[in-house]
mmCIF file with all atom_site columns, C-alpha atoms in Angstrom:
data_model
loop_
_atom_site.group_PDB
_atom_site.id
_atom_site.type_symbol
_atom_site.label_atom_id
_atom_site.label_alt_id
_atom_site.label_comp_id
_atom_site.label_asym_id
_atom_site.label_entity_id
_atom_site.label_seq_id
_atom_site.pdbx_PDB_ins_code
_atom_site.Cartn_x
_atom_site.Cartn_y
_atom_site.Cartn_z
_atom_site.occupancy
_atom_site.B_iso_or_equiv
_atom_site.pdbx_formal_charge
_atom_site.auth_seq_id
_atom_site.auth_comp_id
_atom_site.auth_asym_id
_atom_site.auth_atom_id
_atom_site.pdbx_PDB_model_num
ATOM 1   C CA . MET Z 1 1   ? 110.171 139.579 79.205  1.00 0.00 ? 27  MET Z CA 1
ATOM 2   C CA . ARG Z 1 2   ? 110.908 140.809 75.688  1.00 0.00 ? 28  ARG Z CA 1
ATOM 3   C CA . ASP Z 1 3   ? 108.312 141.476 72.976  1.00 0.00 ? 29  ASP Z CA 1
ATOM 4   C CA . GLY Z 1 4   ? 107.263 138.214 71.357  1.00 0.00 ? 30  GLY Z CA 1
ATOM 5   C CA . GLU Z 1 5   ? 108.819 136.093 74.096  1.00 0.00 ? 31  GLU Z CA 1
ATOM 6   C CA . VAL Z 1 6   ? 106.533 133.451 75.542  1.00 0.00 ? 32  VAL Z CA 1
ATOM 7   C CA . ALA Z 1 7   ? 105.930 133.602 79.280  1.00 0.00 ? 33  ALA Z CA 1
ATOM 8   C CA . GLY Z 1 8   ? 106.931 130.614 81.401  1.00 0.00 ? 34  GLY Z CA 1
ATOM 9   C CA . THR Z 1 9   ? 104.608 128.150 83.070  1.00 0.00 ? 35  THR Z CA 1
ATOM 10  C CA . ALA Z 1 10  ? 102.618 128.509 86.261  1.00 0.00 ? 36  ALA Z CA 1
ATOM 11  C CA . ALA Z 1 11  ? 104.948 125.917 87.795  1.00 0.00 ? 37  ALA Z CA 1
ATOM 12  C CA . GLU Z 1 12  ? 107.757 128.463 87.506  1.00 0.00 ? 38  GLU Z CA 1
ATOM 13  C CA . THR Z 1 13  ? 105.860 130.953 89.659  1.00 0.00 ? 39  THR Z CA 1
ATOM 14  C CA . VAL Z 1 14  ? 104.599 128.609 92.391  1.00 0.00 ? 40  VAL Z CA 1
ATOM 15  C CA . ALA Z 1 15  ? 107.028 127.954 95.223  1.00 0.00 ? 41  ALA Z CA 1
ATOM 16  C CA . PRO Z 1 16  ? 107.925 124.266 95.590  1.00 0.00 ? 42  PRO Z CA 1
ATOM 17  C CA . VAL Z 1 17  ? 106.606 123.580 99.090  1.00 0.00 ? 43  VAL Z CA 1
ATOM 18  C CA . ALA Z 1 18  ? 105.251 120.271 100.354 1.00 0.00 ? 44  ALA Z CA 1
ATOM 19  C CA . PRO Z 1 19  ? 101.550 120.366 101.134 1.00 0.00 ? 45  PRO Z CA 1
ATOM 20  C CA . THR Z 1 20  ? 100.091 119.311 104.427 1.00 0.00 ? 46  THR Z CA 1
ATOM 21  C CA . PRO Z 1 21  ? 97.484  116.553 104.343 1.00 0.00 ? 47  PRO Z CA 1
ATOM 22  C CA . PRO Z 1 22  ? 94.105  117.962 103.293 1.00 0.00 ? 48  PRO Z CA 1
ATOM 23  C CA . ALA Z 1 23  ? 91.498  118.734 105.935 1.00 0.00 ? 49  ALA Z CA 1
ATOM 24  C CA . GLY Z 1 24  ? 89.697  115.550 106.859 1.00 0.00 ? 50  GLY Z CA 1
ATOM 25  C CA . PHE Z 1 25  ? 92.616  113.389 105.750 1.00 0.00 ? 51  PHE Z CA 1
ATOM 26  C CA . PRO Z 1 26  ? 91.745  109.949 107.088 1.00 0.00 ? 52  PRO Z CA 1
ATOM 27  C CA . ASP Z 1 27  ? 93.368  108.193 109.973 1.00 0.00 ? 53  ASP Z CA 1
ATOM 28  C CA . ASP Z 1 28  ? 93.993  105.158 107.738 1.00 0.00 ? 54  ASP Z CA 1
ATOM 29  C CA . PRO Z 1 29  ? 97.502  104.084 108.796 1.00 0.00 ? 55  PRO Z CA 1
ATOM 30  C CA . ASP Z 1 30  ? 98.384  102.727 105.324 1.00 0.00 ? 56  ASP Z CA 1
ATOM 31  C CA . LEU Z 1 31  ? 97.362  105.958 103.613 1.00 0.00 ? 57  LEU Z CA 1
ATOM 32  C CA . ARG Z 1 32  ? 99.211  108.046 106.187 1.00 0.00 ? 58  ARG Z CA 1
ATOM 33  C CA . ALA Z 1 33  ? 102.346 105.884 105.884 1.00 0.00 ? 59  ALA Z CA 1
ATOM 34  C CA . LEU Z 1 34  ? 102.373 106.367 102.103 1.00 0.00 ? 60  LEU Z CA 1
ATOM 35  C CA . TRP Z 1 35  ? 101.911 110.127 102.536 1.00 0.00 ? 61  TRP Z CA 1
ATOM 36  C CA . ASP Z 1 36  ? 104.776 110.262 105.036 1.00 0.00 ? 62  ASP Z CA 1
ATOM 37  C CA . GLU Z 1 37  ? 106.994 108.213 102.730 1.00 0.00 ? 63  GLU Z CA 1
ATOM 38  C CA . LEU Z 1 38  ? 106.317 109.913 99.402  1.00 0.00 ? 64  LEU Z CA 1
ATOM 39  C CA . VAL Z 1 39  ? 105.615 113.570 100.118 1.00 0.00 ? 65  VAL Z CA 1
ATOM 40  C CA . PRO Z 1 40  ? 109.077 114.345 101.578 1.00 0.00 ? 66  PRO Z CA 1
ATOM 41  C CA . LYS Z 1 41  ? 110.744 112.667 98.579  1.00 0.00 ? 67  LYS Z CA 1
ATOM 42  C CA . LEU Z 1 42  ? 108.627 114.574 96.068  1.00 0.00 ? 68  LEU Z CA 1
ATOM 43  C CA . ASP Z 1 43  ? 109.234 117.777 98.022  1.00 0.00 ? 69  ASP Z CA 1
ATOM 44  C CA . GLU Z 1 44  ? 112.988 117.190 98.040  1.00 0.00 ? 70  GLU Z CA 1
ATOM 45  C CA . ALA Z 1 45  ? 112.839 116.796 94.252  1.00 0.00 ? 71  ALA Z CA 1
ATOM 46  C CA . GLY Z 1 46  ? 111.000 120.133 93.999  1.00 0.00 ? 72  GLY Z CA 1
ATOM 47  C CA . LEU Z 1 47  ? 107.939 118.515 92.429  1.00 0.00 ? 73  LEU Z CA 1
ATOM 48  C CA . LEU Z 1 48  ? 105.262 119.742 94.828  1.00 0.00 ? 74  LEU Z CA 1
ATOM 49  C CA . ALA Z 1 49  ? 103.386 122.900 95.628  1.00 0.00 ? 75  ALA Z CA 1
ATOM 50  C CA . GLN Z 1 50  ? 101.188 123.665 98.612  1.00 0.00 ? 76  GLN Z CA 1
ATOM 51  C CA . VAL Z 1 51  ? 98.027  123.092 96.529  1.00 0.00 ? 77  VAL Z CA 1
ATOM 52  C CA . ASP Z 1 52  ? 98.936  119.506 95.533  1.00 0.00 ? 78  ASP Z CA 1
ATOM 53  C CA . GLY Z 1 53  ? 97.481  117.852 98.655  1.00 0.00 ? 79  GLY Z CA 1
ATOM 54  C CA . PRO Z 1 54  ? 94.219  116.619 97.108  1.00 0.00 ? 80  PRO Z CA 1
ATOM 55  C CA . THR Z 1 55  ? 96.043  115.290 94.027  1.00 0.00 ? 81  THR Z CA 1
ATOM 56  C CA . ILE Z 1 56  ? 98.453  113.383 96.244  1.00 0.00 ? 82  ILE Z CA 1
ATOM 57  C CA . GLU Z 1 57  ? 95.592  112.017 98.321  1.00 0.00 ? 83  GLU Z CA 1
ATOM 58  C CA . LEU Z 1 58  ? 93.770  110.711 95.241  1.00 0.00 ? 84  LEU Z CA 1
ATOM 59  C CA . ALA Z 1 59  ? 96.966  109.171 93.863  1.00 0.00 ? 85  ALA Z CA 1
ATOM 60  C CA . LEU Z 1 60  ? 97.585  107.386 97.155  1.00 0.00 ? 86  LEU Z CA 1
ATOM 61  C CA . ARG Z 1 61  ? 93.979  106.181 97.404  1.00 0.00 ? 87  ARG Z CA 1
ATOM 62  C CA . HIS Z 1 62  ? 94.223  104.622 93.934  1.00 0.00 ? 88  HIS Z CA 1
ATOM 63  C CA . PHE Z 1 63  ? 97.582  103.082 94.824  1.00 0.00 ? 89  PHE Z CA 1
ATOM 64  C CA . LEU Z 1 64  ? 96.144  101.473 97.954  1.00 0.00 ? 90  LEU Z CA 1
ATOM 65  C CA . ALA Z 1 65  ? 93.060  100.244 96.072  1.00 0.00 ? 91  ALA Z CA 1
ATOM 66  C CA . ALA Z 1 66  ? 95.334  98.658  93.461  1.00 0.00 ? 92  ALA Z CA 1
ATOM 67  C CA . ARG Z 1 67  ? 97.377  97.068  96.230  1.00 0.00 ? 93  ARG Z CA 1
ATOM 68  C CA . GLN Z 1 68  ? 94.231  95.654  97.865  1.00 0.00 ? 94  GLN Z CA 1
ATOM 69  C CA . ALA Z 1 69  ? 93.049  94.201  94.555  1.00 0.00 ? 95  ALA Z CA 1
ATOM 70  C CA . SER Z 1 70  ? 96.485  92.695  93.980  1.00 0.00 ? 96  SER Z CA 1
ATOM 71  C CA . ASP Z 1 71  ? 96.419  91.164  97.442  1.00 0.00 ? 97  ASP Z CA 1
ATOM 72  C CA . ALA Z 1 72  ? 93.030  89.626  96.613  1.00 0.00 ? 98  ALA Z CA 1
ATOM 73  C CA . LEU Z 1 73  ? 94.622  87.997  93.565  1.00 0.00 ? 99  LEU Z CA 1
ATOM 74  C CA . SER Z 1 74  ? 97.760  86.856  95.368  1.00 0.00 ? 100 SER Z CA 1
ATOM 75  C CA . GLY Z 1 75  ? 95.977  83.786  96.712  1.00 0.00 ? 101 GLY Z CA 1
ATOM 76  C CA . GLY Z 1 76  ? 96.061  82.426  93.185  1.00 0.00 ? 102 GLY Z CA 1
ATOM 77  C CA . ARG Z 1 77  ? 92.327  82.768  92.619  1.00 0.00 ? 103 ARG Z CA 1
ATOM 78  C CA . VAL Z 1 78  ? 92.292  83.800  88.971  1.00 0.00 ? 104 VAL Z CA 1
ATOM 79  C CA . VAL Z 1 79  ? 88.705  82.574  88.708  1.00 0.00 ? 105 VAL Z CA 1
ATOM 80  C CA . VAL Z 1 80  ? 85.919  82.641  91.285  1.00 0.00 ? 106 VAL Z CA 1
ATOM 81  C CA . GLU Z 1 81  ? 82.625  80.854  91.616  1.00 0.00 ? 107 GLU Z CA 1
ATOM 82  C CA . ASP Z 1 82  ? 79.732  82.381  89.685  1.00 0.00 ? 108 ASP Z CA 1
ATOM 83  C CA . PRO Z 1 83  ? 76.600  80.932  91.288  1.00 0.00 ? 109 PRO Z CA 1
ATOM 84  C CA . ALA Z 1 84  ? 74.329  83.201  89.241  1.00 0.00 ? 110 ALA Z CA 1
ATOM 85  C CA . HIS Z 1 85  ? 75.477  81.477  86.053  1.00 0.00 ? 111 HIS Z CA 1
ATOM 86  C CA . GLY Z 1 86  ? 76.380  78.069  87.441  1.00 0.00 ? 112 GLY Z CA 1
ATOM 87  C CA . GLY Z 1 87  ? 80.119  78.137  86.831  1.00 0.00 ? 113 GLY Z CA 1
ATOM 88  C CA . VAL Z 1 88  ? 83.179  80.282  87.277  1.00 0.00 ? 114 VAL Z CA 1
ATOM 89  C CA . LYS Z 1 89  ? 84.198  83.735  86.104  1.00 0.00 ? 115 LYS Z CA 1
ATOM 90  C CA . LYS Z 1 90  ? 87.339  85.843  86.086  1.00 0.00 ? 116 LYS Z CA 1
ATOM 91  C CA . ASN Z 1 91  ? 88.161  87.204  89.491  1.00 0.00 ? 117 ASN Z CA 1
ATOM 92  C CA . PRO Z 1 92  ? 86.826  90.807  89.480  1.00 0.00 ? 118 PRO Z CA 1
ATOM 93  C CA . ALA Z 1 93  ? 89.879  91.821  91.501  1.00 0.00 ? 119 ALA Z CA 1
ATOM 94  C CA . GLY Z 1 94  ? 91.905  91.553  88.274  1.00 0.00 ? 120 GLY Z CA 1
ATOM 95  C CA . ALA Z 1 95  ? 89.847  94.214  86.518  1.00 0.00 ? 121 ALA Z CA 1
ATOM 96  C CA . GLU Z 1 96  ? 89.849  96.337  89.671  1.00 0.00 ? 122 GLU Z CA 1
ATOM 97  C CA . PHE Z 1 97  ? 93.639  96.078  89.908  1.00 0.00 ? 123 PHE Z CA 1
ATOM 98  C CA . ARG Z 1 98  ? 94.069  97.205  86.287  1.00 0.00 ? 124 ARG Z CA 1
ATOM 99  C CA . SER Z 1 99  ? 91.604  100.073 86.709  1.00 0.00 ? 125 SER Z CA 1
ATOM 100 C CA . GLN Z 1 100 ? 93.099  101.360 89.962  1.00 0.00 ? 126 GLN Z CA 1
ATOM 101 C CA . SER Z 1 101 ? 96.659  100.972 88.643  1.00 0.00 ? 127 SER Z CA 1
ATOM 102 C CA . ASP Z 1 102 ? 95.786  102.980 85.537  1.00 0.00 ? 128 ASP Z CA 1
ATOM 103 C CA . LEU Z 1 103 ? 94.211  105.739 87.607  1.00 0.00 ? 129 LEU Z CA 1
ATOM 104 C CA . PHE Z 1 104 ? 97.179  105.836 89.978  1.00 0.00 ? 130 PHE Z CA 1
ATOM 105 C CA . LEU Z 1 105 ? 99.617  106.128 87.068  1.00 0.00 ? 131 LEU Z CA 1
ATOM 106 C CA . LYS Z 1 106 ? 97.663  109.089 85.692  1.00 0.00 ? 132 LYS Z CA 1
ATOM 107 C CA . TYR Z 1 107 ? 97.924  110.916 89.014  1.00 0.00 ? 133 TYR Z CA 1
ATOM 108 C CA . ALA Z 1 108 ? 101.548 109.843 89.403  1.00 0.00 ? 134 ALA Z CA 1
ATOM 109 C CA . ALA Z 1 109 ? 102.375 111.388 86.030  1.00 0.00 ? 135 ALA Z CA 1
ATOM 110 C CA . GLN Z 1 110 ? 100.757 114.653 87.153  1.00 0.00 ? 136 GLN Z CA 1
ATOM 111 C CA . LEU Z 1 111 ? 103.022 114.630 90.198  1.00 0.00 ? 137 LEU Z CA 1
ATOM 112 C CA . GLY Z 1 112 ? 106.227 113.761 88.313  1.00 0.00 ? 138 GLY Z CA 1
ATOM 113 C CA . MET Z 1 113 ? 106.462 110.326 89.941  1.00 0.00 ? 139 MET Z CA 1
ATOM 114 C CA . SER Z 1 114 ? 107.844 108.500 86.901  1.00 0.00 ? 140 SER Z CA 1
ATOM 115 C CA . PHE Z 1 115 ? 110.962 108.850 84.808  1.00 0.00 ? 141 PHE Z CA 1
ATOM 116 C CA . VAL Z 1 116 ? 108.932 109.777 81.718  1.00 0.00 ? 142 VAL Z CA 1
ATOM 117 C CA . ALA Z 1 117 ? 106.920 112.403 83.598  1.00 0.00 ? 143 ALA Z CA 1
ATOM 118 C CA . ARG Z 1 118 ? 110.095 113.997 84.955  1.00 0.00 ? 144 ARG Z CA 1
ATOM 119 C CA . ALA Z 1 119 ? 111.754 113.880 81.540  1.00 0.00 ? 145 ALA Z CA 1
ATOM 120 C CA . ARG Z 1 120 ? 108.811 115.824 80.099  1.00 0.00 ? 146 ARG Z CA 1
ATOM 121 C CA . THR Z 1 121 ? 108.749 118.416 82.884  1.00 0.00 ? 147 THR Z CA 1
ATOM 122 C CA . PRO Z 1 122 ? 110.537 121.598 81.830  1.00 0.00 ? 148 PRO Z CA 1
ATOM 123 C CA . VAL Z 1 123 ? 112.840 123.263 84.293  1.00 0.00 ? 149 VAL Z CA 1
ATOM 124 C CA . ALA Z 1 124 ? 113.534 126.957 84.610  1.00 0.00 ? 150 ALA Z CA 1
ATOM 125 C CA . LYS Z 1 125 ? 116.557 127.974 82.571  1.00 0.00 ? 151 LYS Z CA 1
ATOM 126 C CA . GLU Z 1 126 ? 119.330 129.936 84.178  1.00 0.00 ? 152 GLU Z CA 1
ATOM 127 C CA . PRO Z 1 127 ? 120.193 133.121 82.302  1.00 0.00 ? 153 PRO Z CA 1
ATOM 128 C CA . ASP Z 1 128 ? 123.734 133.331 80.961  1.00 0.00 ? 154 ASP Z CA 1
ATOM 129 C CA . SER Z 1 129 ? 126.142 136.090 81.973  1.00 0.00 ? 155 SER Z CA 1
ATOM 130 C CA . ASP Z 1 130 ? 124.493 138.553 79.557  1.00 0.00 ? 156 ASP Z CA 1
ATOM 131 C CA . GLY Z 1 131 ? 121.064 137.885 81.057  1.00 0.00 ? 157 GLY Z CA 1
ATOM 132 C CA . ASP Z 1 132 ? 119.780 135.989 78.011  1.00 0.00 ? 158 ASP Z CA 1
ATOM 133 C CA . ALA Z 1 133 ? 118.323 132.521 78.640  1.00 0.00 ? 159 ALA Z CA 1
ATOM 134 C CA . ASN Z 1 134 ? 119.035 131.484 75.011  1.00 0.00 ? 160 ASN Z CA 1
ATOM 135 C CA . PRO Z 1 135 ? 122.612 132.103 73.811  1.00 0.00 ? 161 PRO Z CA 1
ATOM 136 C CA . PHE Z 1 136 ? 121.552 131.474 70.187  1.00 0.00 ? 162 PHE Z CA 1
ATOM 137 C CA . GLN Z 1 137 ? 118.839 134.123 70.243  1.00 0.00 ? 163 GLN Z CA 1
ATOM 138 C CA . THR Z 1 138 ? 119.918 137.409 68.719  1.00 0.00 ? 164 THR Z CA 1
ATOM 139 C CA . ASN Z 1 139 ? 118.400 140.810 69.116  1.00 0.00 ? 165 ASN Z CA 1
ATOM 140 C CA . VAL Z 1 140 ? 117.569 141.675 65.543  1.00 0.00 ? 166 VAL Z CA 1
ATOM 141 C CA . GLY Z 1 141 ? 116.201 145.049 64.952  1.00 0.00 ? 167 GLY Z CA 1
#
């Protein structure tokens, strides 16, 4: 690194290796199926490091919670009985779906699971034949 040159990111120094499920990872077949589906794809894209297991687990938990809330709404019950107030109210599954979806998307962005997240993720630059990463940078005195 030259004087005044900014060092790269930690992501450039951590080997892209898929994590194993964290200790105590549940036997929930839906959670495990999502892990087995997504982790190899993220690993193939070079988006994971060994330490990402807990982040992946939380993302998947929020995804499944959003899916469960969506399933609760799929019966067409936009409103539910509200015996405490003698009428009906919005189905709380709607708010739960929005909340869990929002949380999942935040974790997904951290893991590069969206187009926008990947577009914002810098990649290591290959040096040119002279060893300089920036061909427009000059060595001025």
